[in-house]
CSV table of C-alpha atoms and ligand atoms in Angstrom, one decimal:
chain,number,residue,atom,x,y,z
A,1,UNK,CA,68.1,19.9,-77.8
A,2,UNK,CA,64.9,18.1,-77.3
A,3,UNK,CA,63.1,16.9,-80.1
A,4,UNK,CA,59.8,18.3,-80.5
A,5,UNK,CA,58.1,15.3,-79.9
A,6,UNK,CA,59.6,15.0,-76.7
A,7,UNK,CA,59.0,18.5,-76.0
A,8,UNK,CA,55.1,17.8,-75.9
A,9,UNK,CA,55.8,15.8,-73.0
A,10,UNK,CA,58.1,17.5,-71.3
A,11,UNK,CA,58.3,21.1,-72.2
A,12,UNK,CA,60.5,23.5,-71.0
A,13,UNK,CA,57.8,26.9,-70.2
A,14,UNK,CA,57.5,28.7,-67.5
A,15,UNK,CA,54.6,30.1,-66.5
A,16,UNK,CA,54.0,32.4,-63.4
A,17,UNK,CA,52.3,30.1,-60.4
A,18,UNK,CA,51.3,32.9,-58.5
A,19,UNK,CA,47.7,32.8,-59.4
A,20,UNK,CA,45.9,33.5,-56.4
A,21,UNK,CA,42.4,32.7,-57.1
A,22,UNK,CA,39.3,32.8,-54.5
A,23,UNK,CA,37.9,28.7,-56.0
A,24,UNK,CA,39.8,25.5,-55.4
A,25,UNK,CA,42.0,24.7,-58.9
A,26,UNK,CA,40.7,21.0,-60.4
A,27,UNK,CA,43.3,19.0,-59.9
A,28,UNK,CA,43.0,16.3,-62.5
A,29,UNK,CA,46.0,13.2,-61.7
A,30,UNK,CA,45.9,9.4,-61.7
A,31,UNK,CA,49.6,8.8,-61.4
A,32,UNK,CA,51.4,12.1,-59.1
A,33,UNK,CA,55.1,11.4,-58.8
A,34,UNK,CA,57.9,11.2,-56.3
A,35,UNK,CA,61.3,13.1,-56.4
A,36,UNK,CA,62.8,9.6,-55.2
A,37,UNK,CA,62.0,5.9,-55.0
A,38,UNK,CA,62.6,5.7,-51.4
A,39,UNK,CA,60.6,8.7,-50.7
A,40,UNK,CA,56.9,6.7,-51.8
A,41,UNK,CA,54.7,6.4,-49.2
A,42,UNK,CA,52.0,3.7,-49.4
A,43,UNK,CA,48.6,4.2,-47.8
A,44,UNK,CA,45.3,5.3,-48.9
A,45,UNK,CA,45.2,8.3,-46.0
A,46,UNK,CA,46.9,11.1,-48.0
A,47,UNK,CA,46.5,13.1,-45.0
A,48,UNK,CA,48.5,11.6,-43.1
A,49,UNK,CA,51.0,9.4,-45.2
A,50,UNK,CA,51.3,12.2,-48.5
A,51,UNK,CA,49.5,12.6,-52.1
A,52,UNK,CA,50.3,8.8,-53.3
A,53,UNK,CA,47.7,8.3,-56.3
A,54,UNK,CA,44.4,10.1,-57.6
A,55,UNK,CA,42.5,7.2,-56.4
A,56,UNK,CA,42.8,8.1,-52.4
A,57,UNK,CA,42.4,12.0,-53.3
A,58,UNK,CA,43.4,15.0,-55.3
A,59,UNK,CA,43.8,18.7,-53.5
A,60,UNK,CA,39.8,19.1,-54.9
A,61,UNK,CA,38.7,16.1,-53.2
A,62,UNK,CA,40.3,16.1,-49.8
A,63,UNK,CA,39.5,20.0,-49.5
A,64,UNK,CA,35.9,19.8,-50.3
A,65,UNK,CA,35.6,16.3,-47.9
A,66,UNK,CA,37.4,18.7,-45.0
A,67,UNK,CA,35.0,21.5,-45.8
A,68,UNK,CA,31.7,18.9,-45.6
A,69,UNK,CA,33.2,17.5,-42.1
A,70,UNK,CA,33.8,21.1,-40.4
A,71,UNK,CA,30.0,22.0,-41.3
A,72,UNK,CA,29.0,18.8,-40.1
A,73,UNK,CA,31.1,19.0,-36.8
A,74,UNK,CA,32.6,15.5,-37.6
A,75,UNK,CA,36.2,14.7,-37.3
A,76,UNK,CA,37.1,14.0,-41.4
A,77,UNK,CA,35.0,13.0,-44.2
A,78,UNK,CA,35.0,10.4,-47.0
A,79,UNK,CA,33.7,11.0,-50.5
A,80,UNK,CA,31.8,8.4,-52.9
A,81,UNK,CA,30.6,9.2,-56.2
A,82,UNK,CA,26.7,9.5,-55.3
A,83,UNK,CA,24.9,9.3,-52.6
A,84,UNK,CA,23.7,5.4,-52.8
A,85,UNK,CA,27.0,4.7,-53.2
A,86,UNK,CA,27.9,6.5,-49.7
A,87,UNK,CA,25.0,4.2,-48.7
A,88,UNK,CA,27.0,1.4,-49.6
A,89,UNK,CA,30.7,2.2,-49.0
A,90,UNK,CA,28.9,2.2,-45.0
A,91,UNK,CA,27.3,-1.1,-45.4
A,92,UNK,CA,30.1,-2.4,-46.4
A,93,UNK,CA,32.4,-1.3,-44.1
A,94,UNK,CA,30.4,-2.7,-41.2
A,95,UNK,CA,28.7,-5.7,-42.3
A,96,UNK,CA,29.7,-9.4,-43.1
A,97,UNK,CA,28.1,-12.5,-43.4
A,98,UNK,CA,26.2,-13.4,-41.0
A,99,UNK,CA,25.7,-9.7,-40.0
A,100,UNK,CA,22.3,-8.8,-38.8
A,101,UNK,CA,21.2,-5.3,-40.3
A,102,UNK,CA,18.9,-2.6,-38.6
A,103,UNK,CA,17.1,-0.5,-41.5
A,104,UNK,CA,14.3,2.1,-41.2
A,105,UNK,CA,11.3,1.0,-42.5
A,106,UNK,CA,10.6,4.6,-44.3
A,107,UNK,CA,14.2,4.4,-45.9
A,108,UNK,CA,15.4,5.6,-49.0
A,109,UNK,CA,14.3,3.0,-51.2
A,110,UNK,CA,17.8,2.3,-52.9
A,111,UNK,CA,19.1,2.2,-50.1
A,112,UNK,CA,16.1,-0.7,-49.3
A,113,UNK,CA,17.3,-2.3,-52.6
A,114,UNK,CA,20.9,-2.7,-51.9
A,115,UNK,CA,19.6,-4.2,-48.4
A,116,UNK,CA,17.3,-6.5,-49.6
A,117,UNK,CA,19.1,-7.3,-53.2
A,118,UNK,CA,23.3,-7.5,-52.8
A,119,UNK,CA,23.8,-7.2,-49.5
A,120,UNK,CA,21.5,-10.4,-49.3
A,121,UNK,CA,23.7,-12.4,-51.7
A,122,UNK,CA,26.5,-12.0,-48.8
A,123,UNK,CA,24.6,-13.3,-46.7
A,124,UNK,CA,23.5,-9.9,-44.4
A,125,UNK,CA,20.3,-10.0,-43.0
A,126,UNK,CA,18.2,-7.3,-43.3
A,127,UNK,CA,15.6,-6.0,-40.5
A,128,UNK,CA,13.2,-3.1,-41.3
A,129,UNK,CA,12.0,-1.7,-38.0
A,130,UNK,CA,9.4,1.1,-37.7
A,131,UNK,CA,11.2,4.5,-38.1
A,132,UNK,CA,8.9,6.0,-35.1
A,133,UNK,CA,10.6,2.7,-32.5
A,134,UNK,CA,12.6,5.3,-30.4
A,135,UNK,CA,14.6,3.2,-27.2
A,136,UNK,CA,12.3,0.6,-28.3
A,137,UNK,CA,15.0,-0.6,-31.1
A,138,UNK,CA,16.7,-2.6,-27.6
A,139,UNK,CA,13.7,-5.6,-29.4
A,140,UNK,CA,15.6,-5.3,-32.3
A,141,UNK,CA,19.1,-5.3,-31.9
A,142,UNK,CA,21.0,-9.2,-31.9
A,143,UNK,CA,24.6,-10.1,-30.7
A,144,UNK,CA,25.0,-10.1,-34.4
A,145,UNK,CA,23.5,-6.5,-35.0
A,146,UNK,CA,26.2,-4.6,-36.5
A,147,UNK,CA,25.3,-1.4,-38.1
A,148,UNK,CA,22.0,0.8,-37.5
A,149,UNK,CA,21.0,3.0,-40.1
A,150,UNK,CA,18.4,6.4,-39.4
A,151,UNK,CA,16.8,8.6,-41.5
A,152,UNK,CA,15.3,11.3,-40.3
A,153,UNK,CA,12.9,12.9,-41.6
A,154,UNK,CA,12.2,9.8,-44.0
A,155,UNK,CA,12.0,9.7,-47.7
A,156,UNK,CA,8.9,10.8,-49.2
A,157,UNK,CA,6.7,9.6,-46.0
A,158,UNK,CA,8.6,12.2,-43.7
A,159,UNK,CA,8.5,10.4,-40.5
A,160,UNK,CA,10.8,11.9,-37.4
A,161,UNK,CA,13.4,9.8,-35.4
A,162,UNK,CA,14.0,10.1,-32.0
A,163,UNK,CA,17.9,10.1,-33.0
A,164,UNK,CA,19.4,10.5,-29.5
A,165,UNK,CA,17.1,7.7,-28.0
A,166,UNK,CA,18.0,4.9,-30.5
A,167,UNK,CA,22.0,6.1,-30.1
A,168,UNK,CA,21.9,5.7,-27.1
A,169,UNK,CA,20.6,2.2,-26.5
A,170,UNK,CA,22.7,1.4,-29.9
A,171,UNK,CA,25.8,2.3,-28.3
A,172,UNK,CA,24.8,-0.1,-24.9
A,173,UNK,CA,24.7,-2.8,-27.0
A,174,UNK,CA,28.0,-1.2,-29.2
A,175,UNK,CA,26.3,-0.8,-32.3
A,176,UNK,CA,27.2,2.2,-34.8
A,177,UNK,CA,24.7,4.3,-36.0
A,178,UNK,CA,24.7,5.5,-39.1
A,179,UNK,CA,22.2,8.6,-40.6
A,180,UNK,CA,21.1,9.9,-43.3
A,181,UNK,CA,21.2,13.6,-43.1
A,182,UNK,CA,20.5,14.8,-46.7
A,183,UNK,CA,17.1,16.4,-46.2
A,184,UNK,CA,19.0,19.3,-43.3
A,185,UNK,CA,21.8,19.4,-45.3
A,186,UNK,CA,24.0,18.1,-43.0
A,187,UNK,CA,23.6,22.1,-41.5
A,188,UNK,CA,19.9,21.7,-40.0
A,189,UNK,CA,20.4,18.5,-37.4
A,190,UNK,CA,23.9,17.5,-35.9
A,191,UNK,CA,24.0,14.1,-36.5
A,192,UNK,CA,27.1,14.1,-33.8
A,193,UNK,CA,25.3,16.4,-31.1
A,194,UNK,CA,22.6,13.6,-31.2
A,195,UNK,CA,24.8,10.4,-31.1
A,196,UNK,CA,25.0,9.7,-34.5
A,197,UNK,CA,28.6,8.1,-35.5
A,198,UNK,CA,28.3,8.5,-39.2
A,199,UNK,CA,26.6,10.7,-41.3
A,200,UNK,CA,26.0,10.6,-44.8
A,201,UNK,CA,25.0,13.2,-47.1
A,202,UNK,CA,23.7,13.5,-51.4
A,203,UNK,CA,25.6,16.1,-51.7
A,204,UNK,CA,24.0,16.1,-55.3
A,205,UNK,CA,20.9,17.5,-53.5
A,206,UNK,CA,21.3,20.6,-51.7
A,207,UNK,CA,25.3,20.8,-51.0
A,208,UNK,CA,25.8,20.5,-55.2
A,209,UNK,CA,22.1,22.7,-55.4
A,210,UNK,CA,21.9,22.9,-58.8
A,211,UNK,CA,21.0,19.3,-60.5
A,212,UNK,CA,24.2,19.0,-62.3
A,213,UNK,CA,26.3,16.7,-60.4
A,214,UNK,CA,26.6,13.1,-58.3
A,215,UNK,CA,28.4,13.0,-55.2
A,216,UNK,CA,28.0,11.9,-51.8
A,217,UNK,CA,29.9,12.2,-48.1
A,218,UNK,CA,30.2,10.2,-44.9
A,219,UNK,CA,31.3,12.4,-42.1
A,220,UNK,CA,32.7,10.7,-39.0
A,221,UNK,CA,33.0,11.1,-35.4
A,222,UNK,CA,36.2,9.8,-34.6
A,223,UNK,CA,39.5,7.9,-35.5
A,224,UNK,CA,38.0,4.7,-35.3
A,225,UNK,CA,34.8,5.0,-38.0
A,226,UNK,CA,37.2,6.8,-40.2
A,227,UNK,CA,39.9,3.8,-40.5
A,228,UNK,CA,37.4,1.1,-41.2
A,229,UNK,CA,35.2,3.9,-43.5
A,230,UNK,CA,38.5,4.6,-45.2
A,231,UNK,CA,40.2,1.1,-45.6
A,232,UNK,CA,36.9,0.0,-47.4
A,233,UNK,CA,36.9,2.7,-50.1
A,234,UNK,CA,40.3,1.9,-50.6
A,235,UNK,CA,39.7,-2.0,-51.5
A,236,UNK,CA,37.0,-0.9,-52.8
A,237,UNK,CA,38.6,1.7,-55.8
A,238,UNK,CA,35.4,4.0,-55.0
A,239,UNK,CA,37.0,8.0,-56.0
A,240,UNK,CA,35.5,10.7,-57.1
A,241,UNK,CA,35.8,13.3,-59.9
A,242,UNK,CA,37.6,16.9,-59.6
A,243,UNK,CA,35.3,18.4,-61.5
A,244,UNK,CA,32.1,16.9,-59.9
A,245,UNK,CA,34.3,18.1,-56.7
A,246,UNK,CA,34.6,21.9,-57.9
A,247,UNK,CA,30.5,21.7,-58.4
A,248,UNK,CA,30.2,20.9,-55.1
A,249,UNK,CA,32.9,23.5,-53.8
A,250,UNK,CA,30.4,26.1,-55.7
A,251,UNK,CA,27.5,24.7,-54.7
A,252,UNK,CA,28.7,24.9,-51.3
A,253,UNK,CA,29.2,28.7,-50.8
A,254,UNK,CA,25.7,29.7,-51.7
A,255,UNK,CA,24.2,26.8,-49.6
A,256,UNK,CA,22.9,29.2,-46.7
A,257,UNK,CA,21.3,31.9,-48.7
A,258,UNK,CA,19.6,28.9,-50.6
A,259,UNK,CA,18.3,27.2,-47.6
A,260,UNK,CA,17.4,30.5,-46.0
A,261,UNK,CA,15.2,31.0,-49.3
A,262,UNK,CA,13.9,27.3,-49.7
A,263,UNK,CA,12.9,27.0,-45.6
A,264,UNK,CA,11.1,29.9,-46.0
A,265,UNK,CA,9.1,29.3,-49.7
A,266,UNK,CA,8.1,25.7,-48.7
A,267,UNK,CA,6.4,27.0,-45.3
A,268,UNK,CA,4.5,29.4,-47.3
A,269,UNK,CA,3.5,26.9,-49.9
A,270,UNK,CA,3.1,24.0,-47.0
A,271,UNK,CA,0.9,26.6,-45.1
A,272,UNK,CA,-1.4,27.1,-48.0
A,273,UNK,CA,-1.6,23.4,-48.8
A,274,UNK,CA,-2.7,23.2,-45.0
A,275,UNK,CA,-5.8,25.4,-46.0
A,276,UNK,CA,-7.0,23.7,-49.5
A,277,UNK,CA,-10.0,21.5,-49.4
A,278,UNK,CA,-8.5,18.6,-51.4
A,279,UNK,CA,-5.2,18.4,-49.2
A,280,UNK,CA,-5.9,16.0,-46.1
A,281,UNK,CA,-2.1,15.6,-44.4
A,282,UNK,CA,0.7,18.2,-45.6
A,283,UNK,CA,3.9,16.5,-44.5
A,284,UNK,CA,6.3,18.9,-43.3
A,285,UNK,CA,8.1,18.4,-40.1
A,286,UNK,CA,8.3,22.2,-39.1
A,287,UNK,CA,4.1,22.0,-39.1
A,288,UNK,CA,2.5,21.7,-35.8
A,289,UNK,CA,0.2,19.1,-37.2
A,290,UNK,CA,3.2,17.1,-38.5
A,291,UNK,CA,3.3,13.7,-37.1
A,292,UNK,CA,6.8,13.8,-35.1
A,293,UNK,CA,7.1,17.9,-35.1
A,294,UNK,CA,8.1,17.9,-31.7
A,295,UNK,CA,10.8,15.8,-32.6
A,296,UNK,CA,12.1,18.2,-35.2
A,297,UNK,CA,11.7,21.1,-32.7
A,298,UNK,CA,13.3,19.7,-30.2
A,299,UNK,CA,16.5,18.6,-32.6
A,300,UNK,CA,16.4,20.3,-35.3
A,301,UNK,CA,17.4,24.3,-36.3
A,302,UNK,CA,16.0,24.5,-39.6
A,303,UNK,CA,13.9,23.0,-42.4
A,304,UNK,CA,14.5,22.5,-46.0
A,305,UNK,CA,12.4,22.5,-49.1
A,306,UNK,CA,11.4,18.8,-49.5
A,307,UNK,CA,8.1,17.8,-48.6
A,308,UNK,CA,4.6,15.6,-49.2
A,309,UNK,CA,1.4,16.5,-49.2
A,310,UNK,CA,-1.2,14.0,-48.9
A,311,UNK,CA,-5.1,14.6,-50.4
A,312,UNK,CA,-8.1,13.4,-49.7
A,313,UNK,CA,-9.4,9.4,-49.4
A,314,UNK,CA,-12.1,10.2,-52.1
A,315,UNK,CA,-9.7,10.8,-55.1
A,316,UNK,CA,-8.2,8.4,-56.9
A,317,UNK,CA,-4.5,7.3,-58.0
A,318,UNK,CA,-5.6,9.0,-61.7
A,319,UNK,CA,-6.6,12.7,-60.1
A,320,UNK,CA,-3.3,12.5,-58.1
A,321,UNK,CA,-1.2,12.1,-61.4
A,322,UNK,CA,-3.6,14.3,-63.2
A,323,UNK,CA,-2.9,16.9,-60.6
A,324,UNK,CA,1.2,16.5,-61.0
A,325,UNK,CA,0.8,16.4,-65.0
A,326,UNK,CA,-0.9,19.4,-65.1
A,327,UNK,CA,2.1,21.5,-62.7
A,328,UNK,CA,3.7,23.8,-65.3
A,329,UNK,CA,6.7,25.3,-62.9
A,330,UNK,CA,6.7,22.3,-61.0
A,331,UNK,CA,9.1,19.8,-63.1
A,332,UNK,CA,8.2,15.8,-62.5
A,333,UNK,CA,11.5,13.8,-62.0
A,334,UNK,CA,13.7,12.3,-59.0
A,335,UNK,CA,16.2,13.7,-56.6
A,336,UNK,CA,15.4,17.2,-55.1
A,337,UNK,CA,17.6,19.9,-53.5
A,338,UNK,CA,18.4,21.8,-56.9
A,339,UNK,CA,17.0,25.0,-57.8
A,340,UNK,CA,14.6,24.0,-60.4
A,341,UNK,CA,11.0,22.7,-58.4
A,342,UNK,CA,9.9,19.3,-58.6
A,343,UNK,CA,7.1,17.0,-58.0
A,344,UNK,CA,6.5,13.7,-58.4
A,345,UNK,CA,3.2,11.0,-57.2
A,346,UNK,CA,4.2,8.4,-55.0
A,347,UNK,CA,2.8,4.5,-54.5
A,348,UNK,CA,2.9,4.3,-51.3
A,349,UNK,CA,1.7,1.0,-50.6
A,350,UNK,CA,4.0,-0.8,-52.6
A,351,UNK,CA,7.1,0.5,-50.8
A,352,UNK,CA,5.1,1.1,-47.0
A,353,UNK,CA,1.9,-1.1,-47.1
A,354,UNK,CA,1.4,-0.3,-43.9
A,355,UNK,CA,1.0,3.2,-43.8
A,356,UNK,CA,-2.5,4.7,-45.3
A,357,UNK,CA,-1.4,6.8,-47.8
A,358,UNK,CA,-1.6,4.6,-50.8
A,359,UNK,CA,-1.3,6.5,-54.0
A,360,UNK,CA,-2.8,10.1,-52.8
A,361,UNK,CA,0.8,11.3,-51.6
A,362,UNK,CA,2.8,14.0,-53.5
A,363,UNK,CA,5.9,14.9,-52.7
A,364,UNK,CA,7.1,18.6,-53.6
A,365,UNK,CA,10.8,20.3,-53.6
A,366,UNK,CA,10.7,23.9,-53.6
A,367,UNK,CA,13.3,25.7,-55.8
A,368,UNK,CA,14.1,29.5,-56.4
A,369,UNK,CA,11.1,30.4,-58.8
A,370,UNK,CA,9.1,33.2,-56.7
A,371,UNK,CA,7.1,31.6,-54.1
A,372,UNK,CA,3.4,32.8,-55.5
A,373,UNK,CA,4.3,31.6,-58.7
A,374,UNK,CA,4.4,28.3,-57.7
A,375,UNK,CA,0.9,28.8,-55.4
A,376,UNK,CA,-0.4,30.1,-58.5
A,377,UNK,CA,0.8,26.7,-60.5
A,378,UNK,CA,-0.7,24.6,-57.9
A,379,UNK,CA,-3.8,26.4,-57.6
A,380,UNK,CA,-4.7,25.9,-61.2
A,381,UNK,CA,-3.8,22.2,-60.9
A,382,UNK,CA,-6.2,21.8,-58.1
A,383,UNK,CA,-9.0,22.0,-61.5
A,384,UNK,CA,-8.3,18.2,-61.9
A,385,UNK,CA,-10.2,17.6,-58.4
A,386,UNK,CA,-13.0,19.7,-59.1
A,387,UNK,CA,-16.2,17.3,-59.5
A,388,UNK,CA,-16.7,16.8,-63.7
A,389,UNK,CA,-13.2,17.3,-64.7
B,401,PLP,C1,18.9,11.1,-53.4
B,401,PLP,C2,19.1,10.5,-52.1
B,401,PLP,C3,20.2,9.6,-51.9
B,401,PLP,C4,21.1,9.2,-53.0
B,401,PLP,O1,21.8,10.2,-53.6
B,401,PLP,P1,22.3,10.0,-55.1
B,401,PLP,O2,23.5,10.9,-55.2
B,401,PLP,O3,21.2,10.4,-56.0
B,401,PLP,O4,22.8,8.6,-55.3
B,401,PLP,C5,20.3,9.1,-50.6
B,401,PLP,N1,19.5,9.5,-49.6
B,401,PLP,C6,18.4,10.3,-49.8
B,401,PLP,C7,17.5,10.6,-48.7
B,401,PLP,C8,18.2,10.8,-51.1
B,401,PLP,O5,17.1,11.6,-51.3
């Protein structure tokens, strides 16, 4: 007989396993063990060489980064535990010292940060090219160019990329290119269709969808991105949480009635913006008057619910803040994606002096509230433009 101590450990129950539920169980596990010593595999691809330790996956993990690489058309996927930190599990993979890196000059600006911060201290160097360059990035690329990064449309200033043009003349010179595909979802473009070789997702935008979880993916093309991608997380210890994985799972299968409903809230509420007096650009790249729209018709099938609106030379940096203080529906805070809208005012010379924006851009993400509320709850913050407010 076991003593009961030891019975706490290793109890002898039996419960029924045949519990055949619709969700993916949260399979929690650092150690998982081996009927014998010389059956251990080592390796961090559990696909391939076997479940060896919860660092290189659980069932959660790998099933939701197989899920993410079907959508995406890719041929596997890697999780990271946010989406910056996707951003630098690629960097990382691909660059060294003396490794010349090509970086859109409308980037996420973390993603700028890491750049122009850490990846600095190794001694990368960092190029910031104009997001609109198209084949033009030939000027840019060295011998010692040896990752590209796109982002398309661009954070907060929503320029288009001609993606296939700058693979293309990447991939003459054998340069990987790397996107980030949060704002379609990794559904709207096909990074891979358009010669992208990795693409990297927040999933804690629209894939998690309810602003309750971190996560991020890299989706590959082939073999060869995801040995390097893979071997990195390994030395690097990066994993990722079950339960942050079982969000995501959720999040996941509700992802195309939420997009149907954001695509078609932020068009109304874009179109509108179009017609207000105070409003001089609305940034959305499904609007004719977009800069780059053509790009996004030409590439894209959808749009989401993440987009800037620009107003009027005459008012200044205090109206623009005025306006988003006085939202009431509209929340103010970062990230975007979740069902809850936000806004939040942007400086945009600081991070893109040269673009004319300065501080009269606002960037919006349409959530699930009914779509003439949140007219309504602009319309009544427009008051902080009227002349003697
Ligand atoms: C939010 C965001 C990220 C980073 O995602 P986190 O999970 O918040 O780290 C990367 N790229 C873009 C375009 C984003 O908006």
């Amino acid at each position: 007989m076991k003593d009961w101590k030891t019975k706490l450990i290793h109890s002898d129950t039996k419960t029924r396993q045949d519990f055949h539920s619709l969700t993916t169980p949260v399979y929690r596990g650092s150690t998982v063990v081996f009927p014998t010593m010389e059956s251990i595999a080592i390796g961090w691809d559990q696909e391939e060489v076997g479940y060896t330790y919860g660092v290189s996956g659980t069932p959660t993990s790998l099933e939701l980064a197989a899920r993410i690489a079907e959508l995406e058309t890719g041929s596997g996927a890697l999780l990271a535990p946010s989406g910056l930190s996707a951003i630098s599990l690629v960097d990382l993979s691909y660059l060294s010292a003396g490794s010349h890196l090509l970086i859109p000059d409308n980037v996420y600006v973390p993603g700028r940060l890491l750049a122009t911060n850490l990846l600095k201290r190794f001694g990368v160097e960092t190029e910031f090219y104009p997001a609109c360059v198209g084949a033009d990035i030939a000027k840019h690329i060295r011998p010692n160019t040896h990752l590209i990064w796109t982002e398309s449309p661009g954070s907060i200033t929503m320029e288009l990329q001609d993606i296939p043009a700058i693979a293309a003349v990447a991939h003459e010179h054998g340069v990987p290119v790397a996107m980030d595909n949060t704002w379609a979802a990794g559904v709207y473009f096909n990074a891979f269709e358009h010669g992208v070789d990795i693409s990297l997702q927040a999933a804690t935008k629209y894939v998690g969808g309810h602003s309750d979880v971190l996560l991020g993916s890299v989706t590959v093309r082939d073999a060869s991105h995801w040995e390097r991608i893979g071997e990195t997380r390994s030395r690097l210890g990066l994993c990722v949480s079950p339960d942050e994985c079982s969000l995501v799972l959720r999040g996941l299968q509700t992802l195309s009635v939420r997009l149907r409903h954001v695509e078609q809230a932020a068009l109304q509420v874009a179109e509108w913006l179009e017609k207000r007096p105070e409003v001089e650009t609305v940034l959305h790249p499904a609007l004719p008057s977009c800069p780059g729209h053509e790009l996004w018709k030409r590439d894209f099938t959808g749009s989401s619910g993440l987009f800037s609106i620009v107003f009027r030379r005459e008012f200044s940096p205090e109206q623009v803040r005025g306006f988003v203080n006085s939202l009431k529906l509209f929340k103010i805070g970062f990230s975007w994606g979740g069902v809850t809208s936000l806004a939040a005012a942007y400086n945009v010379q600081r991070i893109r002096p040269h673009t004319e924006y300065g501080e009269r851009l606002v960037r919006l993400s349409i959530g699930l509230e009914e779509t003439t509320d949140l007219i309504a709850d602009l319309e009544q913050a427009m008051k902080v433009f009227a002349p003697g407010a």
